[in-house]
Amino acid sequence: MRVAVTGGGGFLGSHLCEALLRRGDSVVCLDNFSTGDPANIAHLLSDPAFEFQHADVSVSVEVAGRVDAVAHLASPASPPDYLRQPLETLAVGSRGTENALRLALRHDARFILASTSEIYGDPLVHPQEESYWGNVNSIGPRSVYDEAKRYAEAVSAAYRRSHRLDVGIARIFNTYGPRMRPHDGRVVSSFITQALTGEPLTIYGDGKQTRSFCYVDDLIRGLLALLDSSEMGPFNLGNPVERTVSELAEIVLAMTGSPSEVKYHPLPVDDPVRRRPVIDRARDVLGWEPEVDITDGLRRTVAYFSARQDRLGASAAAIRGGQSETVPLDAATTAVTTPQAIPGPAAAATGVASGSPASGS
C-alpha cells in the first residue's frame, strides 16, 4: 500500500511513517516543518519506500503516482503552537483538510483524519463518548484549534456522504513519547524538561484537573487499525486511565530524581478540567486498546529527553512560568529549533528547513 501522510515530519506523523514502512508499505511524507522537525524523519530518507515532499497542505496537496490511502495529520497541535499560528491552524484544518480529501477522492483512496479530544471542549459529560457533541467556546483563544478540527470532521463526513469517500475519523487524546519537542508546552514534555533542568514544574490551576496519557506506540497502532478498516467512526483513541496533573508531576519527579519544586499558575482560559475517553467503540470495532503502562512509557520518554540535553536549557526558558496563552514563543522557538536542512537528494530538490512560516505538522 502507498500512503500519503500529511504532517509526516511531526511527532505523531513521523512515528506513523516509520510504522508504515516497518510493515512494508510505501510512504509519501508531506510537511513544511512549521512545527515538525527534519530530524524526525532523517533516518527514513535512505529507505527507497520513503519519499519526502516539502508542502504546505493548506495551499495544495499533489502526489504523483498511485495513492492507496491518505492520513491527514497536518496541524499545529500544542496550545503555544496554535495560539502563535491561529490563522494557519484554521487554514490547515479547513483548506488543508479539503485538499487532502480531494487527493483521496482523485485516487479513490482510504482517508483518515487525525482529529482530537479537543472537539469535546471543556466537557460537561464525563467520561467522553463519541456520541457527546461537546462544550466548545467558538470564539475563545483555543477555538482556532477546536473549531478547525470540528470543521475537519464535518467536511470529512460530508465527503463520505456526498462522494462515498472511504473516510475514517480518529479523536486523539493526550499522547506522549519520543520526538515530542521539549518546548511545545504540553504537560508531559514540559514536566520532563523542567525536571531534567532543575526548573520548577509549572502546574496550571490546582493540579486536580485530569488527563489520560497514551504512549505514542499505542496510538500509532490505533491509527493503523483505523487505516486498515473501512469504518468511519469517529473513534476515541486514548488511554482510559485518568490521572491528575499533580500525580503526573509526582511520577516525573520520582523517575528523574529531580529536586525541582512545583509552582502553581492560573488555569488558562477554556482549559478542560477533566478528560478521559471511552474507548469501547475502538475495542469492539478496531480491536484496539492501549498496552504500554505509563511508568514504562514515561521511562522511554525521559531517556529520549535526557539524550538531548543540548536542547533542554533553551526549552526550559521558553516554557518557564505564566499561562501558555500569553507566553510569546517566537523567540524561544527560534532559540531551540536550529534550522536544519533535510540531508540527501530531497533537500536539493526542496530546500527544506525547519521553522518555515506556514502550517504543516
Tab-separated table of C-alpha atoms in Angstrom, residues 9-252:
chain	number	residue	atom	x	y	z
A	9	GLY	CA	7.560	15.265	9.895
A	10	GLY	CA	5.761	15.939	13.161
A	11	PHE	CA	5.669	13.981	16.411
A	12	LEU	CA	2.847	11.603	15.510
A	13	GLY	CA	3.346	11.813	11.753
A	14	SER	CA	6.943	10.614	11.864
A	15	HIS	CA	6.011	7.660	14.060
A	16	LEU	CA	3.213	6.759	11.643
A	17	CYS	CA	5.568	6.964	8.650
A	18	GLU	CA	8.028	4.719	10.449
A	19	ALA	CA	5.352	2.160	11.386
A	20	LEU	CA	4.019	2.030	7.831
A	21	LEU	CA	7.486	1.431	6.414
A	22	ARG	CA	8.188	-1.209	9.040
A	23	ARG	CA	5.232	-3.275	7.906
A	24	GLY	CA	6.137	-2.994	4.217
A	25	ASP	CA	4.098	-0.038	2.949
A	26	SER	CA	5.407	2.841	0.833
A	27	VAL	CA	5.123	6.349	2.262
A	28	VAL	CA	4.913	9.847	0.783
A	29	CYS	CA	5.551	12.289	3.631
A	30	LEU	CA	4.338	15.873	3.186
A	31	ASP	CA	5.385	18.629	5.587
A	32	ASN	CA	6.782	22.148	5.750
A	33	PHE	CA	8.155	21.868	9.302
A	34	SER	CA	6.256	24.776	10.788
A	35	THR	CA	6.011	22.674	13.949
A	36	GLY	CA	7.716	19.449	12.842
A	37	ASP	CA	11.419	18.641	12.867
A	38	PRO	CA	13.559	17.361	9.966
A	39	ALA	CA	15.415	15.161	12.459
A	40	ASN	CA	12.218	13.153	12.991
A	41	ILE	CA	12.437	11.664	9.511
A	42	ALA	CA	16.157	11.940	8.703
A	43	HIS	CA	16.661	8.238	9.407
A	44	LEU	CA	13.919	7.334	6.899
A	45	LEU	CA	15.372	9.135	3.885
A	46	SER	CA	17.598	6.255	2.846
A	47	ASP	CA	14.628	3.889	2.619
A	48	PRO	CA	13.622	3.522	-1.052
A	49	ALA	CA	9.999	3.114	0.050
A	50	PHE	CA	10.040	6.599	1.633
A	51	GLU	CA	9.543	9.847	-0.284
A	52	PHE	CA	9.520	13.340	1.190
A	53	GLN	CA	7.773	16.368	-0.302
A	54	HIS	CA	8.079	19.854	1.124
A	55	ALA	CA	4.497	21.080	1.005
A	56	ASP	CA	2.046	23.433	2.683
A	57	VAL	CA	-1.119	21.375	2.506
A	58	SER	CA	-3.227	24.487	3.049
A	59	VAL	CA	-2.160	25.559	-0.431
A	60	SER	CA	-2.229	22.261	-2.307
A	61	VAL	CA	-1.676	18.530	-1.960
A	62	GLU	CA	-0.276	16.910	-5.096
A	63	VAL	CA	1.172	13.400	-5.132
A	64	ALA	CA	2.265	11.761	-8.365
A	65	GLY	CA	1.605	8.093	-8.926
A	66	ARG	CA	-0.714	5.717	-7.105
A	67	VAL	CA	-2.130	6.651	-3.692
A	68	ASP	CA	-3.962	3.959	-1.738
A	69	ALA	CA	-4.537	5.904	1.468
A	70	VAL	CA	-4.213	9.421	2.866
A	71	ALA	CA	-3.513	10.028	6.554
A	72	HIS	CA	-4.160	13.693	7.345
A	73	LEU	CA	-2.159	14.646	10.434
A	74	ALA	CA	-1.034	18.142	9.419
A	75	SER	CA	-1.801	20.767	12.061
A	76	PRO	CA	-0.211	22.593	14.959
A	77	ALA	CA	-1.339	20.569	17.984
A	78	SER	CA	0.015	22.160	21.180
A	79	PRO	CA	-1.530	25.335	22.654
A	80	PRO	CA	1.576	27.525	22.226
A	81	ASP	CA	1.800	26.496	18.566
A	82	TYR	CA	-1.792	27.071	17.561
A	83	LEU	CA	-2.010	30.271	19.611
A	84	ARG	CA	1.141	31.505	17.856
A	85	GLN	CA	-0.275	30.472	14.457
A	86	PRO	CA	-4.041	30.959	14.770
A	87	LEU	CA	-4.826	31.662	11.124
A	88	GLU	CA	-2.515	28.922	9.885
A	89	THR	CA	-4.208	26.469	12.260
A	90	LEU	CA	-7.629	27.374	10.921
A	91	ALA	CA	-6.327	27.123	7.362
A	92	VAL	CA	-4.835	23.656	7.733
A	93	GLY	CA	-7.988	22.418	9.462
A	94	SER	CA	-10.210	23.758	6.691
A	95	ARG	CA	-8.427	24.220	3.360
A	96	GLY	CA	-5.748	21.700	4.264
A	97	THR	CA	-8.328	19.052	5.081
A	98	GLU	CA	-10.257	19.772	1.893
A	99	ASN	CA	-7.058	19.469	-0.168
A	100	ALA	CA	-6.204	16.154	1.473
A	101	LEU	CA	-9.757	14.901	0.888
A	102	ARG	CA	-9.540	15.867	-2.784
A	103	LEU	CA	-6.298	13.916	-3.083
A	104	ALA	CA	-8.010	10.842	-1.642
A	105	LEU	CA	-11.005	11.353	-3.908
A	106	ARG	CA	-8.858	11.594	-7.067
A	107	HIS	CA	-7.255	8.259	-6.220
A	108	ASP	CA	-10.301	6.546	-4.715
A	109	ALA	CA	-8.176	6.112	-1.580
A	110	ARG	CA	-8.914	5.487	2.070
A	111	PHE	CA	-8.790	8.752	4.066
A	112	ILE	CA	-8.212	9.019	7.797
A	113	LEU	CA	-8.390	12.246	9.769
A	114	ALA	CA	-6.386	12.862	12.922
A	115	SER	CA	-8.969	14.755	14.945
A	116	THR	CA	-8.706	15.487	18.642
A	117	SER	CA	-10.333	15.182	22.036
A	118	GLU	CA	-10.425	18.987	21.991
A	119	ILE	CA	-13.589	18.814	19.895
A	120	TYR	CA	-15.298	17.993	23.219
A	121	GLY	CA	-14.101	21.318	24.647
A	122	ASP	CA	-14.393	21.597	28.443
A	123	PRO	CA	-16.785	18.653	28.689
A	124	LEU	CA	-19.980	18.668	30.698
A	125	VAL	CA	-20.172	14.884	30.257
A	126	HIS	CA	-17.568	12.607	31.825
A	127	PRO	CA	-16.020	10.373	30.616
A	128	GLN	CA	-16.355	11.321	26.957
A	129	GLU	CA	-18.085	9.015	24.488
A	130	GLU	CA	-18.056	9.678	20.749
A	131	SER	CA	-21.781	10.473	20.900
A	132	TYR	CA	-21.072	13.556	23.022
A	133	TRP	CA	-21.286	16.771	20.970
A	134	GLY	CA	-19.012	18.827	23.182
A	135	ASN	CA	-18.898	22.134	25.037
A	136	VAL	CA	-16.728	24.463	22.960
A	137	ASN	CA	-16.289	28.223	23.139
A	138	SER	CA	-16.333	29.123	19.450
A	139	ILE	CA	-14.613	32.499	19.954
A	140	GLY	CA	-12.236	31.698	22.807
A	141	PRO	CA	-8.438	31.562	22.431
A	142	ARG	CA	-8.460	27.770	21.936
A	143	SER	CA	-11.228	27.914	19.321
A	144	VAL	CA	-8.751	28.192	16.442
A	145	TYR	CA	-7.751	24.578	17.082
A	146	ASP	CA	-11.028	23.196	18.436
A	147	GLU	CA	-13.188	24.587	15.644
A	148	ALA	CA	-10.636	23.763	12.941
A	149	LYS	CA	-10.845	20.122	13.959
A	150	ARG	CA	-14.638	20.215	14.266
A	151	TYR	CA	-14.824	21.592	10.730
A	152	ALA	CA	-12.335	18.972	9.553
A	153	GLU	CA	-14.628	16.257	10.915
A	154	ALA	CA	-17.681	17.870	9.310
A	155	VAL	CA	-16.134	18.180	5.848
A	156	SER	CA	-14.724	14.641	6.041
A	157	ALA	CA	-18.177	13.285	6.892
A	158	ALA	CA	-19.676	15.335	4.043
A	159	TYR	CA	-17.211	13.810	1.560
A	160	ARG	CA	-18.257	10.363	2.746
A	161	ARG	CA	-21.944	11.178	2.304
A	162	SER	CA	-21.652	13.148	-0.942
A	163	HIS	CA	-18.826	11.303	-2.720
A	164	ARG	CA	-18.891	7.931	-0.946
A	165	LEU	CA	-15.263	8.523	0.010
A	166	ASP	CA	-13.846	5.899	2.367
A	167	VAL	CA	-13.353	8.131	5.437
A	168	GLY	CA	-12.255	7.316	8.983
A	169	ILE	CA	-12.004	9.745	11.928
A	170	ALA	CA	-9.769	9.339	14.992
A	171	ARG	CA	-10.251	11.589	18.028
A	172	ILE	CA	-6.817	11.561	19.622
A	173	PHE	CA	-6.422	12.124	23.359
A	174	ASN	CA	-3.206	13.212	25.113
A	175	THR	CA	-0.310	11.298	23.571
A	176	TYR	CA	3.322	11.388	24.649
A	177	GLY	CA	6.638	9.777	23.797
A	178	PRO	CA	9.956	10.252	21.990
A	179	ARG	CA	10.125	13.061	19.392
A	180	MET	CA	7.959	15.416	21.396
A	181	ARG	CA	9.591	18.830	21.333
A	182	PRO	CA	10.784	19.891	24.799
A	183	HIS	CA	9.410	23.415	24.317
A	184	ASP	CA	5.999	22.534	22.874
A	185	GLY	CA	4.097	23.424	26.047
A	186	ARG	CA	2.347	20.074	26.571
A	187	VAL	CA	2.281	18.818	30.119
A	188	VAL	CA	4.411	15.670	29.716
A	189	SER	CA	7.179	17.344	27.717
A	190	SER	CA	7.114	20.417	29.960
A	191	PHE	CA	7.373	18.415	33.184
A	192	ILE	CA	10.222	16.262	31.888
A	193	THR	CA	12.128	19.280	30.528
A	194	GLN	CA	11.683	21.203	33.768
A	195	ALA	CA	12.626	18.229	35.935
A	196	LEU	CA	15.792	17.479	33.964
A	197	THR	CA	16.925	21.118	34.074
A	198	GLY	CA	16.031	21.746	37.724
A	199	GLU	CA	13.353	24.276	36.825
A	200	PRO	CA	10.120	24.415	38.844
A	201	LEU	CA	7.385	22.240	37.388
A	202	THR	CA	4.591	24.512	36.167
A	203	ILE	CA	1.096	23.429	37.157
A	204	TYR	CA	-1.873	25.457	35.971
A	205	GLY	CA	-4.821	25.586	38.371
A	206	ASP	CA	-4.785	23.402	41.481
A	207	GLY	CA	-3.371	20.320	39.772
A	208	LYS	CA	-6.549	18.332	40.288
A	209	GLN	CA	-7.557	18.577	36.647
A	210	THR	CA	-7.274	15.211	34.933
A	211	ARG	CA	-5.874	13.854	31.696
A	212	SER	CA	-5.428	10.427	30.122
A	213	PHE	CA	-1.939	9.754	28.812
A	214	CYS	CA	-1.437	7.399	25.868
A	215	TYR	CA	2.034	6.282	24.784
A	216	VAL	CA	2.801	7.032	21.148
A	217	ASP	CA	3.322	3.398	20.103
A	218	ASP	CA	-0.174	2.536	21.303
A	219	LEU	CA	-1.695	5.500	19.494
A	220	ILE	CA	0.017	4.581	16.228
A	221	ARG	CA	-1.352	1.026	16.488
A	222	GLY	CA	-4.808	2.591	16.736
A	223	LEU	CA	-4.263	4.751	13.666
A	224	LEU	CA	-3.070	1.741	11.685
A	225	ALA	CA	-6.123	-0.261	12.755
A	226	LEU	CA	-8.361	2.576	11.586
A	227	LEU	CA	-6.423	2.941	8.321
A	228	ASP	CA	-6.805	-0.767	7.584
A	229	SER	CA	-10.551	-0.757	8.253
A	230	SER	CA	-13.429	0.696	6.258
A	231	GLU	CA	-15.021	2.203	9.367
A	232	MET	CA	-15.795	5.896	9.702
A	233	GLY	CA	-16.172	6.222	13.458
A	234	PRO	CA	-15.385	8.623	14.949
A	235	PHE	CA	-13.198	6.608	17.302
A	236	ASN	CA	-11.715	7.839	20.564
A	237	LEU	CA	-8.047	6.812	20.671
A	238	GLY	CA	-6.512	7.352	24.077
A	239	ASN	CA	-5.752	5.751	27.391
A	240	PRO	CA	-8.862	5.410	29.587
A	241	VAL	CA	-6.794	5.591	32.804
A	242	GLU	CA	-7.435	9.028	34.292
A	243	ARG	CA	-4.713	10.810	36.278
A	244	THR	CA	-4.440	14.235	37.844
A	245	VAL	CA	-1.772	16.638	36.662
A	246	SER	CA	-0.315	16.610	40.177
A	247	GLU	CA	0.021	12.818	40.019
A	248	LEU	CA	1.910	13.118	36.753
A	249	ALA	CA	4.253	15.690	38.313
A	250	GLU	CA	4.991	13.320	41.207
A	251	ILE	CA	5.765	10.436	38.838
A	252	VAL	CA	8.129	12.568	36.729
